[in-house]
Tab-separated table of C-alpha atoms in Angstrom:
chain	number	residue	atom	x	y	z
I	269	UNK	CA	-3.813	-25.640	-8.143
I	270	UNK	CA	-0.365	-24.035	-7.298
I	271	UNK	CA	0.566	-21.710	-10.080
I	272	UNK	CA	4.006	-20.817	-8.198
I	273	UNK	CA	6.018	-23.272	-6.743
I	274	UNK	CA	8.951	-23.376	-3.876
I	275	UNK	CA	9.641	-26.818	-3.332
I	276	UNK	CA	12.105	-26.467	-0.958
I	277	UNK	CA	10.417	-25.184	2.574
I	278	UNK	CA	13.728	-24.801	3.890
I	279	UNK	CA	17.324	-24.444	2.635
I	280	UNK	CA	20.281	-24.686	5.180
I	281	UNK	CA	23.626	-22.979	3.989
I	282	UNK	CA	26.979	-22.178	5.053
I	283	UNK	CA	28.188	-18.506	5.803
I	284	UNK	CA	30.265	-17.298	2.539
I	285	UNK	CA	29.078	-19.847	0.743
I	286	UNK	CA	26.355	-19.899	-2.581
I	287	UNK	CA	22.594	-19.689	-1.614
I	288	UNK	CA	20.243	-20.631	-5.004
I	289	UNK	CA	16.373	-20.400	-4.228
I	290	UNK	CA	14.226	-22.503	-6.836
I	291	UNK	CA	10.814	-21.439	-7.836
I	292	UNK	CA	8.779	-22.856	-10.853
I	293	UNK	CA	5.400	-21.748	-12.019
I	294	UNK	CA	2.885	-23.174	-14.197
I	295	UNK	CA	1.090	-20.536	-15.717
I	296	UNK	CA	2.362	-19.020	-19.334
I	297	UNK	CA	0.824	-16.314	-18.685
I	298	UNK	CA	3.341	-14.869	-16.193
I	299	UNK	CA	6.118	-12.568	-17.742
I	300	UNK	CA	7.224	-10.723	-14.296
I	301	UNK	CA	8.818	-12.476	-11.672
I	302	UNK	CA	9.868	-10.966	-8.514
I	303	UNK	CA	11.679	-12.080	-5.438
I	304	UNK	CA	10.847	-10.813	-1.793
I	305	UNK	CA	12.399	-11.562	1.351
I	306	UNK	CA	10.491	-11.638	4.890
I	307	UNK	CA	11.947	-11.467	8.521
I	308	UNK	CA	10.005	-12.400	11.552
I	309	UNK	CA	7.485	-9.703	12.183
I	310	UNK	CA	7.865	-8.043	9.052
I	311	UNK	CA	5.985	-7.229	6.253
I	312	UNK	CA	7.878	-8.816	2.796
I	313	UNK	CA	10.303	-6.575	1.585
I	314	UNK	CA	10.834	-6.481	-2.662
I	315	UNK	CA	14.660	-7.764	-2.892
I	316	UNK	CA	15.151	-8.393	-6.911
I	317	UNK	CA	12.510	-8.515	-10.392
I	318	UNK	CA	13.024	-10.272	-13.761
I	319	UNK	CA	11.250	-9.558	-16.895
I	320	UNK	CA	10.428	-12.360	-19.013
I	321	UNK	CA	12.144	-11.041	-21.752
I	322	UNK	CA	15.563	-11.536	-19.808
I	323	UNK	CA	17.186	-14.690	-18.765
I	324	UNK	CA	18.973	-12.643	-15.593
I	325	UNK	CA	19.235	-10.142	-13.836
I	326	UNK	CA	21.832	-8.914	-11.303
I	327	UNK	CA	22.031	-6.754	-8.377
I	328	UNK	CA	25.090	-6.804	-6.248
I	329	UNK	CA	25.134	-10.295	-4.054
I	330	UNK	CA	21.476	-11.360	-5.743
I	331	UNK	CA	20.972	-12.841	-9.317
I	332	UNK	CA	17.877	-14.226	-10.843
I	333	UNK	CA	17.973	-16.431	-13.472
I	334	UNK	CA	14.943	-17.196	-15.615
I	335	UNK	CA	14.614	-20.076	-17.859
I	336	UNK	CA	11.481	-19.613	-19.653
I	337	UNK	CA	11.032	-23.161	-21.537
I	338	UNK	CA	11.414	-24.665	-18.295
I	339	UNK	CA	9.334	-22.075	-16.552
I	340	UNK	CA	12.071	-22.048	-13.613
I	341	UNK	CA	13.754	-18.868	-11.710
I	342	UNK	CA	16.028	-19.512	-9.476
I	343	UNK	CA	17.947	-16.427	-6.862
I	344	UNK	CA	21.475	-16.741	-6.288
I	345	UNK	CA	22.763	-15.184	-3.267
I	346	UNK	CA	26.842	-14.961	-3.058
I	347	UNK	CA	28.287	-15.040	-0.545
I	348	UNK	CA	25.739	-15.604	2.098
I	349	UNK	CA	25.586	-13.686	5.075
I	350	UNK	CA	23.911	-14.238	8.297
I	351	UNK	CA	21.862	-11.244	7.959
I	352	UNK	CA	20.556	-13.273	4.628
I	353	UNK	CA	18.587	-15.753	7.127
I	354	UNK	CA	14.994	-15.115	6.051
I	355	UNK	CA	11.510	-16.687	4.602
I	356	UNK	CA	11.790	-16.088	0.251
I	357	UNK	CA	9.189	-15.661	-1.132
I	358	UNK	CA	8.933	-15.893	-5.261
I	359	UNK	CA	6.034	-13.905	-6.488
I	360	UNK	CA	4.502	-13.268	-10.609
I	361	UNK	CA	2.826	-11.209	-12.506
I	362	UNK	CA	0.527	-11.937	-15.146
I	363	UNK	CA	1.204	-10.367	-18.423
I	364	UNK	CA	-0.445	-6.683	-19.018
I	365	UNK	CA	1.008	-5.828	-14.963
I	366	UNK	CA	-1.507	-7.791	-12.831
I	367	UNK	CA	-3.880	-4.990	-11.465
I	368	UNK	CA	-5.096	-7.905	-9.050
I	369	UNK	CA	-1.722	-8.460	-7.420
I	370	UNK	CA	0.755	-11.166	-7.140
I	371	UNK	CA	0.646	-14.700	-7.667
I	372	UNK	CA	3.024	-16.218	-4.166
I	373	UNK	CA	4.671	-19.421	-3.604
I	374	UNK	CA	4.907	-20.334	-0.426
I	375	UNK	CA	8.287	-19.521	0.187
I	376	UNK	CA	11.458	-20.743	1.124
I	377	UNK	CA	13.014	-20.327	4.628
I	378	UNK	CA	16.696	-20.068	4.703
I	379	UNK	CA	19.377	-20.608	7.418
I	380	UNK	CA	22.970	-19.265	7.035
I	381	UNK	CA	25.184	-21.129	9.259
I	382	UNK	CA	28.088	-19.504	10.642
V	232	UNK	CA	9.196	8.488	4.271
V	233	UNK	CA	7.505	6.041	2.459
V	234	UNK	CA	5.456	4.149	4.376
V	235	UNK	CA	2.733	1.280	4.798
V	236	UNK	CA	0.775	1.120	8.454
V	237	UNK	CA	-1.357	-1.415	9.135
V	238	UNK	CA	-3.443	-1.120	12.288
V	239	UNK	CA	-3.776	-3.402	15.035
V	240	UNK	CA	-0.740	-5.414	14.514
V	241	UNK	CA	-1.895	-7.878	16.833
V	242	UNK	CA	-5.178	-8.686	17.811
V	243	UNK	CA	-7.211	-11.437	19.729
V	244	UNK	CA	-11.099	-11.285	19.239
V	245	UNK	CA	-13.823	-14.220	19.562
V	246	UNK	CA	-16.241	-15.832	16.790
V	247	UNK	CA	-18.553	-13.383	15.559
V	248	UNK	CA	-17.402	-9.834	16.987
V	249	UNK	CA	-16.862	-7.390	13.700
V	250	UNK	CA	-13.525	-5.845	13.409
V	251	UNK	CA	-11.575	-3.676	11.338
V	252	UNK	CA	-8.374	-3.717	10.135
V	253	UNK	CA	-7.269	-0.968	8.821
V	254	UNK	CA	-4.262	0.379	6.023
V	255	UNK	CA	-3.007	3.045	5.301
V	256	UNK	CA	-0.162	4.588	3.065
V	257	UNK	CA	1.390	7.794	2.151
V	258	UNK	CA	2.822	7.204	-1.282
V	259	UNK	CA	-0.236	8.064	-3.098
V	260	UNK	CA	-0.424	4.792	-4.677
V	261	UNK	CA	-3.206	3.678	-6.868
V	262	UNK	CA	-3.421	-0.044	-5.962
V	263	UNK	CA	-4.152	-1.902	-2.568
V	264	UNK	CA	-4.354	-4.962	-1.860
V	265	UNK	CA	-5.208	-7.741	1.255
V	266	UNK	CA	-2.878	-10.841	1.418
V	267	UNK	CA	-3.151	-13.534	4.318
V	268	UNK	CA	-0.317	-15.659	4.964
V	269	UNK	CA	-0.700	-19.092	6.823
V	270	UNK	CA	2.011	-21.974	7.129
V	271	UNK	CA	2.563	-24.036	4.310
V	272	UNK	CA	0.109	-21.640	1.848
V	273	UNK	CA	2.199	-18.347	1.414
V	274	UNK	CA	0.726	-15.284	0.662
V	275	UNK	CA	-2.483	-15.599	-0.561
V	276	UNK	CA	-4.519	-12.540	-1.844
V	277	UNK	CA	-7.751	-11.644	-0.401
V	278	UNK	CA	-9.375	-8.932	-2.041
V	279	UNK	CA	-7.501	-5.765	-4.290
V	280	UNK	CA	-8.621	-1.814	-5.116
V	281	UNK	CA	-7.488	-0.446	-8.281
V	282	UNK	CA	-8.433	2.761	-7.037
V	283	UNK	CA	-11.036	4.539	-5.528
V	284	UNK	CA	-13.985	3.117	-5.061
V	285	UNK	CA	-12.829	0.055	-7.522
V	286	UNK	CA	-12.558	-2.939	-5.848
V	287	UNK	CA	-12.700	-6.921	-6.578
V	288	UNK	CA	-11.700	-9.932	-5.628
V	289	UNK	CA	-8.695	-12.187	-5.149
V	290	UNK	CA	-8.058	-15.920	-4.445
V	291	UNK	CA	-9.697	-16.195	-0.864
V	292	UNK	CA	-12.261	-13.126	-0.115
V	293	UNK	CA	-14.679	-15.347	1.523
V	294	UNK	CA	-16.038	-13.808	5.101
V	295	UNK	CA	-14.406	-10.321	4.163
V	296	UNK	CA	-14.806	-7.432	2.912
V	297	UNK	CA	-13.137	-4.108	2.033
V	298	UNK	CA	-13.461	-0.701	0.805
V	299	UNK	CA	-12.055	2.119	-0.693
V	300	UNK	CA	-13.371	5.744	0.006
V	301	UNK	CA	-10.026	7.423	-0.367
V	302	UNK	CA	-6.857	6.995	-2.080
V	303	UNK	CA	-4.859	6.312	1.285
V	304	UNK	CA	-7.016	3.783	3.163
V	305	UNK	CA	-7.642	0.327	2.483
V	306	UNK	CA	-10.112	-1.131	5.514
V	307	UNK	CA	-10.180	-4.993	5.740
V	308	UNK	CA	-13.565	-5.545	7.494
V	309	UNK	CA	-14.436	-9.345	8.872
V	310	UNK	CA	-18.116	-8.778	9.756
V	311	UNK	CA	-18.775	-12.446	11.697
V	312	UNK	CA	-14.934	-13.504	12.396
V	313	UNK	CA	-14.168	-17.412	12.772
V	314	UNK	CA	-11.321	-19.311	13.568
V	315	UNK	CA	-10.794	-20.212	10.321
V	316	UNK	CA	-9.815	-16.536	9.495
V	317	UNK	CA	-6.525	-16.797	12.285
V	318	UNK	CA	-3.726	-15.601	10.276
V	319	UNK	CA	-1.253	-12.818	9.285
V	320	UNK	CA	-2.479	-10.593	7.588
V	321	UNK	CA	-0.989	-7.842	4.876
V	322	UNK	CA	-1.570	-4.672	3.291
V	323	UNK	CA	0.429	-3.969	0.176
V	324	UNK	CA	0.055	-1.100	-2.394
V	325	UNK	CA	1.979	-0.147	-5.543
V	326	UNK	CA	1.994	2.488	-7.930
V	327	UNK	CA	-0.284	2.358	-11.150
V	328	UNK	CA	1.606	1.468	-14.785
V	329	UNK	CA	2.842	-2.062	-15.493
V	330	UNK	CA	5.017	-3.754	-13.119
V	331	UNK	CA	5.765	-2.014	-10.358
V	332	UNK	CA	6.805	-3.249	-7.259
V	333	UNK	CA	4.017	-3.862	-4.205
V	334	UNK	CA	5.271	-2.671	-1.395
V	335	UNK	CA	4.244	-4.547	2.453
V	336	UNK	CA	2.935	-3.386	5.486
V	337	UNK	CA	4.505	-4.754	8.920
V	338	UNK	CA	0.997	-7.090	9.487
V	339	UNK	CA	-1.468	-7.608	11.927
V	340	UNK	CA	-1.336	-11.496	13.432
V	341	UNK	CA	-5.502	-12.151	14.286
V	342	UNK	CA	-6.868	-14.814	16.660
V	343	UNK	CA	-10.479	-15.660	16.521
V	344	UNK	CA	-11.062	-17.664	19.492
């Protein structure tokens, strides 16, 4: 059973234009999210984290936006840029930190068109 | 600089020849961990180290196993390799307290034949 959940396998968007990344997750439990992005032949790389105590959080081009009744994130990315083009991957921690790692969905590959 | 190494990062081996993959990092982190990804799954965590010597399970540790003599080094050891264990594979580490941030090696892409 899926506790994190990326519906979308991939998302196709214009250069300059708004990216948003869905993720949903299942388990209560969960009060860290984090987003990571992957290239080809690369390890993930952390891009942006939420607390569940916050409803967003912002870091230049990136937002994440958590809606906790709904147990939906979602990562904004504006404006995209081709250097954006990557597999997303939304990731969660169980409450307390997780000692035993993150919980992955299994990610979202997106296209920037020029 | 901080870094993750993961060694081989590719590899091509046959049913039942033991390897060893090994991890290493230089940011004196207290947790390790083993994550394989495979289309359409995502990561999936095989087996994590709290610290030394203190290791347990994750979602898939079936035909592996690991262990933790020093702080650095993280081994991921697949004593009878089969084809069902083809994937990418990924060392990730993070500091101790609540919440921190894992951070990835560059991976090691196995082939059993």
């Amino acid at each position: 059973d899926q506790q994190v959940k990326q519906n979308s396998p991939s998302l196709s968007v214009q250069e300059g234009r708004i990216s948003i990344l869905n993720c949903d997750y299942t388990n209560s439990m969960f009060d860290y999210f984090l987003w990571y992005k992957k290239y080809p032949a690369e390890g993930p790389t952390f891009l942006i984290s939420i607390s569940s105590i916050k409803d967003k959080n912002e870091d230049g081009r990136f937002t994440v936006f958590l809606n906790k009744s709904a147990k939906h994130l979602s990562l904004h990315i504006v404006p995209s840029q081709p250097g954006d083009s990557a597999v997303y991957f939304c990731a969660a921690l169980l409450s307390g930190g997780g000692a035993d790692g993150l919980t992955f969905g299994k990610g979202t590959h997106l296209i920037i068109q020029p | 600089e901080a870094q993750v190494t993961q060694n081989p990062r590719y590899l091509i081996t046959v049913t039942g020849k033991k390897l060893t993959v090994t991890c290493s990092q230089n940011m004196n982190h207290e947790y390790m961990s083993w994550y394989r990804q495979d289309p359409g799954l995502g990561l999936r965590q095989i087996y994590y180290s709290m610290n030394v010597e203190v290791t347990d399970k994750g979602d898939v540790p079936e035909g592996y196993k690991v262990s933790r003599k020093e702080k650095r080094n993280f081994p991921l050891i697949l004593e009878s390799p089969s084809p069902n264990q083809t994937s990418l594979y990924f060392c990730a580490t993070r500091a101790g307290g609540l919440y921190n941030e894992q951070f990835f090696g560059p991976g090691t892409r196995l082939t059993v034949l």
